[in-house]
Structure formats: C-alpha cells, structure tokens
mmCIF file of C-alpha atoms in Angstrom:
data_model
loop_
_atom_site.group_PDB
_atom_site.id
_atom_site.type_symbol
_atom_site.label_atom_id
_atom_site.label_comp_id
_atom_site.label_asym_id
_atom_site.label_seq_id
_atom_site.Cartn_x
_atom_site.Cartn_y
_atom_site.Cartn_z
ATOM 1 C CA MET A 1 17.782 -11.405 14.503
ATOM 2 C CA TYR A 2 16.211 -10.281 11.319
ATOM 3 C CA LYS A 3 19.056 -8.024 10.074
ATOM 4 C CA SER A 4 21.657 -10.446 11.240
ATOM 5 C CA ILE A 5 20.278 -13.765 10.212
ATOM 6 C CA LEU A 6 16.989 -13.493 8.173
ATOM 7 C CA LYS A 7 17.807 -10.769 5.878
ATOM 8 C CA PRO A 8 21.178 -11.989 4.739
ATOM 9 C CA LEU A 9 19.643 -15.396 4.168
ATOM 10 C CA LEU A 10 16.744 -13.868 2.282
ATOM 11 C CA PHE A 11 19.054 -11.496 0.257
ATOM 12 C CA THR A 12 20.942 -14.590 -1.252
ATOM 13 C CA LYS A 13 17.739 -15.349 -3.171
ATOM 14 C CA ASN A 14 16.175 -13.272 -5.920
ATOM 15 C CA PRO A 15 13.685 -10.922 -4.580
ATOM 16 C CA GLU A 16 10.496 -12.663 -5.780
ATOM 17 C CA SER A 17 11.780 -16.060 -4.771
ATOM 18 C CA ALA A 18 12.538 -14.700 -1.374
ATOM 19 C CA HIS A 19 9.110 -13.305 -1.230
ATOM 20 C CA HIS A 20 7.347 -16.542 -1.882
ATOM 21 C CA PHE A 21 9.746 -18.282 0.598
ATOM 22 C CA THR A 22 8.870 -15.792 3.304
ATOM 23 C CA PHE A 23 5.092 -16.254 2.681
ATOM 24 C CA SER A 24 5.488 -19.947 2.956
ATOM 25 C CA TRP A 25 7.555 -19.885 6.081
ATOM 26 C CA ILE A 26 5.193 -17.403 7.722
ATOM 27 C CA LYS A 27 2.116 -19.572 6.882
ATOM 28 C CA ARG A 28 3.593 -22.593 8.355
ATOM 29 C CA THR A 29 4.883 -21.138 11.460
ATOM 30 C CA PHE A 30 2.836 -18.143 12.715
ATOM 31 C CA ASN A 31 -0.170 -20.155 13.420
ATOM 32 C CA VAL A 32 1.426 -22.721 15.641
ATOM 33 C CA PRO A 33 0.025 -21.643 18.907
ATOM 34 C CA ILE A 34 3.083 -21.120 20.934
ATOM 35 C CA VAL A 35 4.756 -19.362 18.024
ATOM 36 C CA LYS A 36 1.632 -17.185 17.424
ATOM 37 C CA ASN A 37 1.778 -15.996 21.313
ATOM 38 C CA ILE A 38 5.611 -15.333 20.727
ATOM 39 C CA ILE A 39 5.186 -13.074 17.713
ATOM 40 C CA GLU A 40 2.174 -11.253 19.159
ATOM 41 C CA GLY A 41 3.982 -10.754 22.374
ATOM 42 C CA PHE A 42 7.202 -9.609 20.794
ATOM 43 C CA TYR A 43 5.878 -7.411 17.766
ATOM 44 C CA ASP A 44 2.351 -6.297 18.518
ATOM 45 C CA TYR A 45 2.504 -2.916 20.289
ATOM 46 C CA GLN A 46 -0.721 -0.828 21.250
ATOM 47 C CA ASN A 47 -1.398 2.253 23.141
ATOM 48 C CA PRO A 48 -4.672 4.188 23.228
ATOM 49 C CA ILE A 49 -2.757 7.544 22.187
ATOM 50 C CA LEU A 50 -2.244 5.884 19.079
ATOM 51 C CA GLU A 51 -6.050 5.220 18.036
ATOM 52 C CA LYS A 52 -7.372 7.214 15.283
ATOM 53 C CA GLU A 53 -10.681 7.906 13.625
ATOM 54 C CA VAL A 54 -10.162 8.378 9.943
ATOM 55 C CA PHE A 55 -12.965 8.650 7.142
ATOM 56 C CA GLY A 56 -15.154 7.039 9.509
ATOM 57 C CA LEU A 57 -13.066 4.015 10.581
ATOM 58 C CA HIS A 58 -11.464 3.392 13.801
ATOM 59 C CA PHE A 59 -7.784 2.576 13.664
ATOM 60 C CA LYS A 60 -5.889 1.003 16.611
ATOM 61 C CA ASN A 61 -2.674 2.596 15.343
ATOM 62 C CA PRO A 62 -1.929 4.604 12.256
ATOM 63 C CA VAL A 63 0.706 2.187 10.625
ATOM 64 C CA GLY A 64 -0.569 0.096 7.788
ATOM 65 C CA LEU A 65 0.819 -2.382 5.429
ATOM 66 C CA ALA A 66 0.635 -1.127 1.888
ATOM 67 C CA ALA A 67 -0.605 -2.715 -1.123
ATOM 68 C CA GLY A 68 1.636 -5.032 -3.094
ATOM 69 C CA PHE A 69 2.953 -7.044 -0.248
ATOM 70 C CA ASP A 70 -0.054 -9.404 0.329
ATOM 71 C CA LYS A 71 -1.783 -8.907 -2.965
ATOM 72 C CA ASP A 72 -4.104 -12.047 -2.691
ATOM 73 C CA ALA A 73 -5.019 -11.745 0.945
ATOM 74 C CA LYS A 74 -2.994 -14.897 1.770
ATOM 75 C CA LEU A 75 -1.462 -13.644 5.122
ATOM 76 C CA ILE A 76 -4.061 -11.271 6.607
ATOM 77 C CA ASP A 77 -4.143 -12.858 10.152
ATOM 78 C CA GLU A 78 -0.455 -13.481 10.121
ATOM 79 C CA MET A 79 0.453 -9.871 9.299
ATOM 80 C CA ALA A 80 -2.055 -8.699 11.946
ATOM 81 C CA MET A 81 0.164 -10.545 14.367
ATOM 82 C CA LEU A 82 2.972 -7.959 13.637
ATOM 83 C CA GLY A 83 0.927 -4.934 14.933
ATOM 84 C CA PHE A 84 -0.318 -3.166 11.933
ATOM 85 C CA GLY A 85 -3.303 -0.899 12.326
ATOM 86 C CA PHE A 86 -4.615 -1.839 9.011
ATOM 87 C CA ILE A 87 -3.705 -3.963 5.893
ATOM 88 C CA GLU A 88 -4.135 -3.284 2.338
ATOM 89 C CA ILE A 89 -4.574 -6.165 -0.189
ATOM 90 C CA GLY A 90 -4.199 -6.036 -3.968
ATOM 91 C CA THR A 91 -3.852 -4.573 -6.459
ATOM 92 C CA LEU A 92 -6.727 -7.030 -7.448
ATOM 93 C CA THR A 93 -8.240 -7.323 -10.867
ATOM 94 C CA PRO A 94 -11.361 -8.875 -12.146
ATOM 95 C CA LYS A 95 -9.683 -11.727 -13.934
ATOM 96 C CA PRO A 96 -6.379 -13.514 -12.657
ATOM 97 C CA GLN A 97 -3.173 -12.463 -14.476
ATOM 98 C CA GLU A 98 0.264 -13.629 -14.392
ATOM 99 C CA GLY A 99 1.660 -9.856 -14.487
ATOM 100 C CA ASN A 100 5.031 -9.144 -16.459
ATOM 101 C CA PRO A 101 7.701 -11.632 -17.357
ATOM 102 C CA LEU A 102 10.281 -12.572 -14.830
ATOM 103 C CA PRO A 103 12.504 -11.124 -13.592
ATOM 104 C CA ARG A 104 10.365 -8.329 -12.460
ATOM 105 C CA LEU A 105 11.481 -7.419 -8.809
ATOM 106 C CA PHE A 106 14.919 -6.085 -8.113
ATOM 107 C CA ARG A 107 16.897 -4.984 -5.082
ATOM 108 C CA LEU A 108 19.040 -1.833 -4.789
ATOM 109 C CA PRO A 109 20.821 -2.393 -1.503
ATOM 110 C CA GLU A 110 23.021 0.686 -1.786
ATOM 111 C CA ASP A 111 19.849 2.868 -1.940
ATOM 112 C CA GLU A 112 17.863 0.626 0.264
ATOM 113 C CA ALA A 113 15.293 0.532 -2.391
ATOM 114 C CA LEU A 114 13.261 -1.903 -4.866
ATOM 115 C CA ILE A 115 12.487 -1.549 -8.511
ATOM 116 C CA ASN A 116 9.441 -3.500 -9.526
ATOM 117 C CA ARG A 117 7.514 -3.977 -12.744
ATOM 118 C CA MET A 118 5.060 -6.785 -11.383
ATOM 119 C CA GLY A 119 2.281 -5.775 -13.485
ATOM 120 C CA PHE A 120 -0.762 -6.434 -11.151
ATOM 121 C CA ASN A 121 0.112 -10.019 -10.808
ATOM 122 C CA ASN A 122 -2.789 -11.748 -8.949
ATOM 123 C CA GLY A 123 -5.166 -14.602 -8.691
ATOM 124 C CA GLY A 124 -8.276 -12.363 -9.276
ATOM 125 C CA VAL A 125 -10.733 -10.956 -6.980
ATOM 126 C CA GLN A 126 -12.723 -14.127 -6.617
ATOM 127 C CA GLU A 127 -9.803 -16.068 -5.451
ATOM 128 C CA ALA A 128 -8.955 -13.367 -2.882
ATOM 129 C CA ILE A 129 -12.619 -13.377 -1.521
ATOM 130 C CA GLU A 130 -12.412 -17.064 -0.764
ATOM 131 C CA ARG A 131 -9.579 -16.346 1.629
ATOM 132 C CA LEU A 132 -11.127 -13.042 2.951
ATOM 133 C CA ARG A 133 -14.164 -15.138 4.143
ATOM 134 C CA ASP A 134 -11.870 -17.154 6.412
ATOM 135 C CA VAL A 135 -10.200 -14.091 8.020
ATOM 136 C CA LYS A 136 -10.178 -14.392 11.714
ATOM 137 C CA THR A 137 -8.499 -11.100 12.705
ATOM 138 C CA ASP A 138 -10.453 -7.829 13.250
ATOM 139 C CA VAL A 139 -7.821 -5.744 11.636
ATOM 140 C CA LEU A 140 -9.040 -3.225 9.104
ATOM 141 C CA ILE A 141 -8.632 -4.264 5.543
ATOM 142 C CA GLY A 142 -8.401 -2.115 2.486
ATOM 143 C CA GLY A 143 -8.936 -3.369 -1.106
ATOM 144 C CA ASN A 144 -6.760 -1.960 -3.640
ATOM 145 C CA ILE A 145 -8.390 -2.530 -7.125
ATOM 146 C CA GLY A 146 -7.254 -2.059 -10.690
ATOM 147 C CA LYS A 147 -7.869 -3.092 -14.297
ATOM 148 C CA ASN A 148 -6.611 -6.216 -16.179
ATOM 149 C CA LYS A 149 -3.965 -5.447 -18.508
ATOM 150 C CA LEU A 150 -6.102 -6.313 -21.536
ATOM 151 C CA THR A 151 -8.910 -4.147 -20.646
ATOM 152 C CA PRO A 152 -8.689 -0.888 -22.896
ATOM 153 C CA ASN A 153 -8.940 2.192 -20.928
ATOM 154 C CA GLU A 154 -12.229 3.155 -22.372
ATOM 155 C CA LYS A 155 -13.658 0.055 -20.539
ATOM 156 C CA ALA A 156 -11.592 0.381 -17.449
ATOM 157 C CA VAL A 157 -14.556 1.674 -15.499
ATOM 158 C CA ASP A 158 -16.149 -1.858 -15.891
ATOM 159 C CA ASP A 159 -13.182 -3.658 -14.074
ATOM 160 C CA TYR A 160 -13.105 -1.313 -11.253
ATOM 161 C CA LEU A 161 -16.978 -1.649 -10.576
ATOM 162 C CA TYR A 162 -16.643 -5.456 -10.903
ATOM 163 C CA CYS A 163 -14.039 -5.399 -8.187
ATOM 164 C CA LEU A 164 -16.090 -3.011 -6.091
ATOM 165 C CA HIS A 165 -19.169 -5.071 -6.129
ATOM 166 C CA ALA A 166 -17.331 -8.342 -5.402
ATOM 167 C CA LEU A 167 -15.108 -7.301 -2.677
ATOM 168 C CA HIS A 168 -17.802 -4.756 -1.101
ATOM 169 C CA PRO A 169 -18.779 -7.223 1.752
ATOM 170 C CA TYR A 170 -15.152 -8.132 2.833
ATOM 171 C CA VAL A 171 -13.115 -4.954 3.019
ATOM 172 C CA ASP A 172 -13.375 -1.915 5.094
ATOM 173 C CA TYR A 173 -12.358 0.684 2.436
ATOM 174 C CA PHE A 174 -11.303 0.661 -1.402
ATOM 175 C CA VAL A 175 -8.173 2.196 -3.091
ATOM 176 C CA VAL A 176 -8.779 3.005 -6.824
ATOM 177 C CA ASN A 177 -5.312 2.476 -8.118
ATOM 178 C CA VAL A 178 -4.467 4.370 -11.514
ATOM 179 C CA SER A 179 -0.770 4.927 -10.603
ATOM 180 C CA SER A 180 1.068 1.943 -11.206
ATOM 181 C CA PRO A 181 3.712 2.426 -13.843
ATOM 182 C CA ASN A 182 3.653 -1.215 -14.621
ATOM 183 C CA THR A 183 0.430 -1.580 -16.584
ATOM 184 C CA PRO A 184 0.509 -0.118 -20.077
ATOM 185 C CA ASN A 185 -1.395 3.082 -20.354
ATOM 186 C CA LEU A 186 -2.785 2.814 -16.904
ATOM 187 C CA ARG A 187 -1.580 6.248 -15.694
ATOM 188 C CA GLU A 188 -3.484 7.960 -18.450
ATOM 189 C CA LEU A 189 -6.288 7.419 -16.232
ATOM 190 C CA GLN A 190 -4.923 10.036 -13.792
ATOM 191 C CA GLU A 191 -5.827 12.647 -16.311
ATOM 192 C CA LYS A 192 -8.517 14.957 -15.288
ATOM 193 C CA GLU A 193 -11.583 13.828 -17.230
ATOM 194 C CA PRO A 194 -10.811 9.968 -17.365
ATOM 195 C CA LEU A 195 -10.205 10.165 -13.586
ATOM 196 C CA LYS A 196 -13.294 12.144 -12.596
ATOM 197 C CA LYS A 197 -15.435 9.734 -14.899
ATOM 198 C CA LEU A 198 -13.855 6.720 -13.042
ATOM 199 C CA LEU A 199 -14.348 8.164 -9.486
ATOM 200 C CA LEU A 200 -17.974 9.321 -10.111
ATOM 201 C CA ALA A 201 -19.036 5.749 -11.303
ATOM 202 C CA VAL A 202 -17.159 4.099 -8.364
ATOM 203 C CA LYS A 203 -18.594 6.685 -5.979
ATOM 204 C CA GLU A 204 -22.209 6.259 -7.244
ATOM 205 C CA ALA A 205 -22.035 2.457 -7.180
ATOM 206 C CA ASN A 206 -20.721 2.502 -3.779
ATOM 207 C CA SER A 207 -23.393 4.874 -2.516
ATOM 208 C CA ARG A 208 -26.181 2.423 -3.693
ATOM 209 C CA LYS A 209 -24.830 -0.097 -1.145
ATOM 210 C CA SER A 210 -26.561 -0.499 2.215
ATOM 211 C CA ARG A 211 -23.335 0.141 3.971
ATOM 212 C CA PRO A 212 -21.085 2.470 1.732
ATOM 213 C CA LYS A 213 -17.309 2.062 2.146
ATOM 214 C CA PRO A 214 -14.647 4.842 2.087
ATOM 215 C CA ILE A 215 -13.131 5.380 -1.425
ATOM 216 C CA LEU A 216 -9.538 6.554 -1.778
ATOM 217 C CA LEU A 217 -7.393 7.302 -4.693
ATOM 218 C CA LYS A 218 -3.879 6.359 -5.121
ATOM 219 C CA ILE A 219 -1.675 8.683 -6.936
ATOM 220 C CA ALA A 220 1.867 8.737 -8.402
ATOM 221 C CA PRO A 221 4.775 10.837 -7.196
ATOM 222 C CA ASP A 222 5.505 12.016 -10.698
ATOM 223 C CA LEU A 223 2.609 14.180 -11.079
ATOM 224 C CA THR A 224 3.175 17.935 -11.943
ATOM 225 C CA VAL A 225 1.762 20.881 -9.762
ATOM 226 C CA GLY A 226 -0.792 21.223 -12.196
ATOM 227 C CA GLN A 227 -1.826 17.736 -12.086
ATOM 228 C CA LEU A 228 -1.882 17.758 -8.349
ATOM 229 C CA ASP A 229 -4.141 20.922 -8.507
ATOM 230 C CA ASP A 230 -6.382 18.796 -10.735
ATOM 231 C CA ILE A 231 -6.291 15.965 -8.067
ATOM 232 C CA ILE A 232 -7.434 18.188 -5.400
ATOM 233 C CA GLU A 233 -10.402 19.559 -7.491
ATOM 234 C CA ILE A 234 -11.329 16.172 -8.484
ATOM 235 C CA VAL A 235 -11.267 14.708 -4.875
ATOM 236 C CA ILE A 236 -13.235 17.616 -3.563
ATOM 237 C CA GLU A 237 -15.804 17.522 -6.509
ATOM 238 C CA THR A 238 -16.346 13.776 -6.456
ATOM 239 C CA LYS A 239 -16.553 13.766 -2.854
ATOM 240 C CA ILE A 240 -14.219 10.582 -2.484
ATOM 241 C CA ASP A 241 -12.795 10.060 1.089
ATOM 242 C CA GLY A 242 -9.102 10.573 0.589
ATOM 243 C CA VAL A 243 -5.781 9.991 -1.099
ATOM 244 C CA ILE A 244 -2.991 7.783 -0.897
ATOM 245 C CA ALA A 245 0.350 9.400 -1.666
ATOM 246 C CA THR A 246 2.317 7.829 -3.106
ATOM 247 C CA ASN A 247 2.814 4.876 -5.451
ATOM 248 C CA THR A 248 6.395 4.121 -6.782
ATOM 249 C CA THR A 249 8.195 6.569 -8.998
ATOM 250 C CA ILE A 250 9.659 6.390 -12.541
ATOM 251 C CA ASP A 251 12.140 8.843 -11.744
ATOM 252 C CA ARG A 252 15.715 7.346 -11.329
ATOM 253 C CA SER A 253 17.512 10.411 -10.419
ATOM 254 C CA GLY A 254 19.211 10.546 -6.823
ATOM 255 C CA LEU A 255 20.098 6.771 -6.923
ATOM 256 C CA LYS A 256 23.494 5.870 -5.822
ATOM 257 C CA THR A 257 23.396 2.509 -7.484
ATOM 258 C CA ASP A 258 25.724 2.275 -10.602
ATOM 259 C CA SER A 259 23.845 3.733 -13.480
ATOM 260 C CA THR A 260 24.855 0.599 -15.683
ATOM 261 C CA LYS A 261 23.039 -1.574 -13.250
ATOM 262 C CA ILE A 262 19.978 0.648 -13.283
ATOM 263 C CA GLU A 263 19.927 0.606 -17.164
ATOM 264 C CA SER A 264 20.353 -3.107 -16.913
ATOM 265 C CA ILE A 265 17.287 -3.665 -14.986
ATOM 266 C CA GLY A 266 15.089 -1.595 -17.268
ATOM 267 C CA ALA A 267 11.500 -0.434 -16.696
ATOM 268 C CA GLY A 268 9.943 -0.407 -13.275
ATOM 269 C CA GLY A 269 8.725 1.831 -10.268
ATOM 270 C CA VAL A 270 11.211 2.650 -7.698
ATOM 271 C CA SER A 271 10.252 2.509 -3.937
ATOM 272 C CA GLY A 272 12.370 2.866 -0.749
ATOM 273 C CA LYS A 273 14.386 5.737 0.842
ATOM 274 C CA VAL A 274 14.907 7.545 -2.377
ATOM 275 C CA LEU A 275 11.013 8.081 -2.568
ATOM 276 C CA ALA A 276 10.736 9.513 0.935
ATOM 277 C CA LYS A 277 11.308 13.313 0.112
ATOM 278 C CA ARG A 278 9.145 13.355 -2.938
ATOM 279 C CA SER A 279 6.070 11.501 -1.554
ATOM 280 C CA THR A 280 6.387 13.962 1.768
ATOM 281 C CA GLU A 281 6.433 16.792 -0.758
ATOM 282 C CA VAL A 282 3.257 15.602 -2.476
ATOM 283 C CA ILE A 283 1.578 15.005 0.985
ATOM 284 C CA LYS A 284 2.299 18.506 2.091
ATOM 285 C CA TYR A 285 1.155 20.125 -1.051
ATOM 286 C CA LEU A 286 -2.217 18.205 -1.110
ATOM 287 C CA SER A 287 -2.657 18.981 2.418
ATOM 288 C CA SER A 288 -1.948 22.770 2.325
ATOM 289 C CA GLN A 289 -3.358 23.562 -0.934
ATOM 290 C CA SER A 290 -6.656 21.802 -0.177
ATOM 291 C CA ASN A 291 -6.669 23.357 3.409
ATOM 292 C CA LYS A 292 -6.722 19.814 4.797
ATOM 293 C CA ALA A 293 -10.046 18.914 2.915
ATOM 294 C CA PHE A 294 -9.587 15.249 2.862
ATOM 295 C CA PRO A 295 -7.493 12.682 4.807
ATOM 296 C CA ILE A 296 -4.210 11.417 3.206
ATOM 297 C CA ILE A 297 -2.495 8.134 3.744
ATOM 298 C CA GLY A 298 1.370 8.711 3.500
ATOM 299 C CA VAL A 299 3.576 5.935 1.844
ATOM 300 C CA GLY A 300 7.069 6.070 0.474
ATOM 301 C CA GLY A 301 10.343 5.741 2.118
ATOM 302 C CA ILE A 302 9.365 5.161 5.681
ATOM 303 C CA PHE A 303 12.164 3.327 7.391
ATOM 304 C CA SER A 304 11.831 4.814 10.730
ATOM 305 C CA ALA A 305 9.527 6.566 13.259
ATOM 306 C CA LYS A 306 11.001 9.817 12.172
ATOM 307 C CA ASP A 307 10.161 9.073 8.487
ATOM 308 C CA ALA A 308 6.530 8.357 9.689
ATOM 309 C CA ILE A 309 6.372 11.696 11.781
ATOM 310 C CA ASP A 310 7.569 13.497 8.795
ATOM 311 C CA LYS A 311 4.611 12.151 6.709
ATOM 312 C CA LEU A 312 2.168 13.095 9.591
ATOM 313 C CA GLU A 313 3.433 16.495 10.005
ATOM 314 C CA ALA A 314 3.241 17.170 6.207
ATOM 315 C CA GLY A 315 -0.530 16.422 6.461
ATOM 316 C CA ALA A 316 -0.921 12.634 6.614
ATOM 317 C CA SER A 317 -3.580 11.013 8.834
ATOM 318 C CA LEU A 318 -2.104 7.584 8.466
ATOM 319 C CA VAL A 319 0.859 5.951 7.001
ATOM 320 C CA GLN A 320 1.971 2.532 5.269
ATOM 321 C CA VAL A 321 5.087 0.814 4.934
ATOM 322 C CA TYR A 322 6.487 -1.879 2.573
ATOM 323 C CA THR A 323 10.052 -1.596 1.286
ATOM 324 C CA GLY A 324 11.066 -0.235 4.707
ATOM 325 C CA MET A 325 9.905 -3.637 6.284
ATOM 326 C CA ILE A 326 12.002 -5.542 3.558
ATOM 327 C CA TYR A 327 15.216 -3.747 4.764
ATOM 328 C CA GLU A 328 14.537 -3.045 8.415
ATOM 329 C CA GLY A 329 12.428 -6.105 9.317
ATOM 330 C CA PRO A 330 9.084 -6.851 10.934
ATOM 331 C CA GLY A 331 10.122 -4.872 14.074
ATOM 332 C CA LEU A 332 9.766 -1.720 12.163
ATOM 333 C CA ILE A 333 6.093 -1.484 12.908
ATOM 334 C CA LYS A 334 6.550 -1.636 16.648
ATOM 335 C CA SER A 335 9.462 0.873 16.470
ATOM 336 C CA ILE A 336 7.356 3.316 14.534
ATOM 337 C CA ASN A 337 4.405 3.041 17.053
ATOM 338 C CA LYS A 338 6.637 3.456 19.864
ATOM 339 C CA GLY A 339 8.242 6.567 18.304
ATOM 340 C CA LEU A 340 4.769 7.881 17.577
ATOM 341 C CA VAL A 341 3.685 7.443 21.231
ATOM 342 C CA LYS A 342 6.543 9.639 22.261
ATOM 343 C CA TYR A 343 5.874 12.270 19.646
ATOM 344 C CA LEU A 344 2.122 12.477 20.363
ATOM 345 C CA ARG A 345 2.883 12.607 24.022
ATOM 346 C CA SER A 346 5.246 15.566 23.490
ATOM 347 C CA LYS A 347 2.784 17.278 21.438
ATOM 348 C CA SER A 348 0.015 17.064 24.157
ATOM 349 C CA LYS A 349 2.143 18.655 26.699
#
C-alpha cells in the first residue's frame, strides 16, 4: 500500500512538507486503539534469534531508526510500533534553532537518495525532554547531540556537555555528532586533537554519573584512510563505547540525476543508495584495522535485508535506516528482520 498509494501522494509534496504531514498523520492515527493493534500486528516482527547485547544494552533486534527522522522525540511510541529495535533522536542542541533556510531537503528519485542541509533544526534539548518524560514504550532510545550553530568550536565542548547532563536520565546511549556537513565548521571537530578533547570531556562527565551511559561517535563517510586511523586510535584511547558509520556524504560522484539539477540544489549531505558502498567500506576498515576493538552501528544506503547483512558482515553489530524507509516504506524494518532471521539461522547450521 505504501508504494502504490502513500508514496506517490507524499512525493507530490515537497520533502519537508511531506515529512510534517506524515508526522501529523501518524500522531493522529497510530494511537487509536484498533489502529495501534493493526499497526503492531502488521509491522512488528520479533524473534529471539534477533536479540543482541551491544555496549551493555539488550536490543530486541538490530534494526534502528537513524537520527534525523524524529529529531525532537515527537514519535517515539509510534515509531516503536513499526518494530524498531532502537530509536535515535536528534541531533539535539542546547538552544532551539531553526536550521538553514528553506528549501533544505531534496529528493533524487532516480538515485533513491536525498540531499539535506537541515542544519540541526530542532526545538532544543529541554523541549525534547518534556516529551521523553511521557514515553510509554520500552524501546531503547539514543540521544544524538551537537552544538548550536552560533557556538564557536572552541566552546563546543560546553554544548555537548549541556546536552549530556540534560538528557542523561532519559536516553539509553549518547551519540556525539561532529560529522554533519550542514553546520559551518562542525567537521573540523573530527580532527584528531579537537575530537580527543571533546570525547575525553564527554567521557569524564558521563563517568561521574551514578549510571554511565554508552558514548558513541558518529563519523562522516568522507574521511581519508589517515583520518580513519586517527578515529580508531582516539576511540581506543578515550575508551568510548563505539562508532556510528556513517553520516551523509558531500561526495556527489556516482549520482544518476542530471548534474544541472544537482548543481541547482546546492550544498548538502547525500543519503540513500549511493552511500551504501562507501559506508560499508568505512565499517569494514574500522572493524578490520581495529581488530574489532569496538562495536559499530552501520548506517547508509540500507534498502533491503541484503544491504543490512552487508553491513553486519563488514563488521557492524547493529544497523540503522532512514532514507531507505522513505523510499521503501515502513515495511522495510520487518523485511530486514525477517531476512536477518534466515541469515542467522543459515550461519548457525
């Protein structure tokens, strides 16, 4: 039904309007008792073989919702009905910010991709907390945190620590996001010394909590081999709990969409099928070169169970989807999990 009816309808709207329309529709309908039962019965697929223990947390399945879809924690309970093993909110910043000017989200249907330059648009961490207090589901929640646009890099640590302290009682793990291409100079924080300083500060603040939470780092797919080596060294040295690979890419090569259209869109990060190969390469490099020293969450171009399996075989422990769900629909989560059951059973024989 999604591909034949809902997707064509949504694709008549500009992408951000479609996103807001979808949120409003889900909020109105999913919590009607009979609809809730139908949604959960149709989409939620669980099997004990899918359960995993990763960085000290128990995941009912390894398929999560990537950050960016539900930035402000508006649909945690509703998204959980679709069968996700975990949901990542954010990126959240200390203060609310509008993000970049519209338009800032673009579809590339020929590539089954998106280009976005959202710019950490969110209502601020305190607004998200008010919603997190009312969450009813027991799904695991990750908090993806960043800095405000106007915060200079030399004071970025303060923003990350503010979000860590505020969110700590309400999320199960944290993601330090220094890899979005849409906040000016943010990716400079991926350089060795600034990144080490940031992660050590976050790690120390977290360790002082009565119940420390796992700390992950989200990295860009555009890093060089040398930079990936630095990431491995830093993750091991700071003893953070894992890496999310990868964010969107600024590389426009390999796109089928007419170059004139791409140029007219302008700046932004690309997600979707075009990212699958590179994100898997990054996962494989991090896993093999570190001798599997830390868990990796694989994200980028997952449109099928095979795509998820590729990430797991490359060294990922868990996977996340976003753009794939926009093109394939909410049935993607169940499809991936069913495919993973077959894969895991065949491996155990």
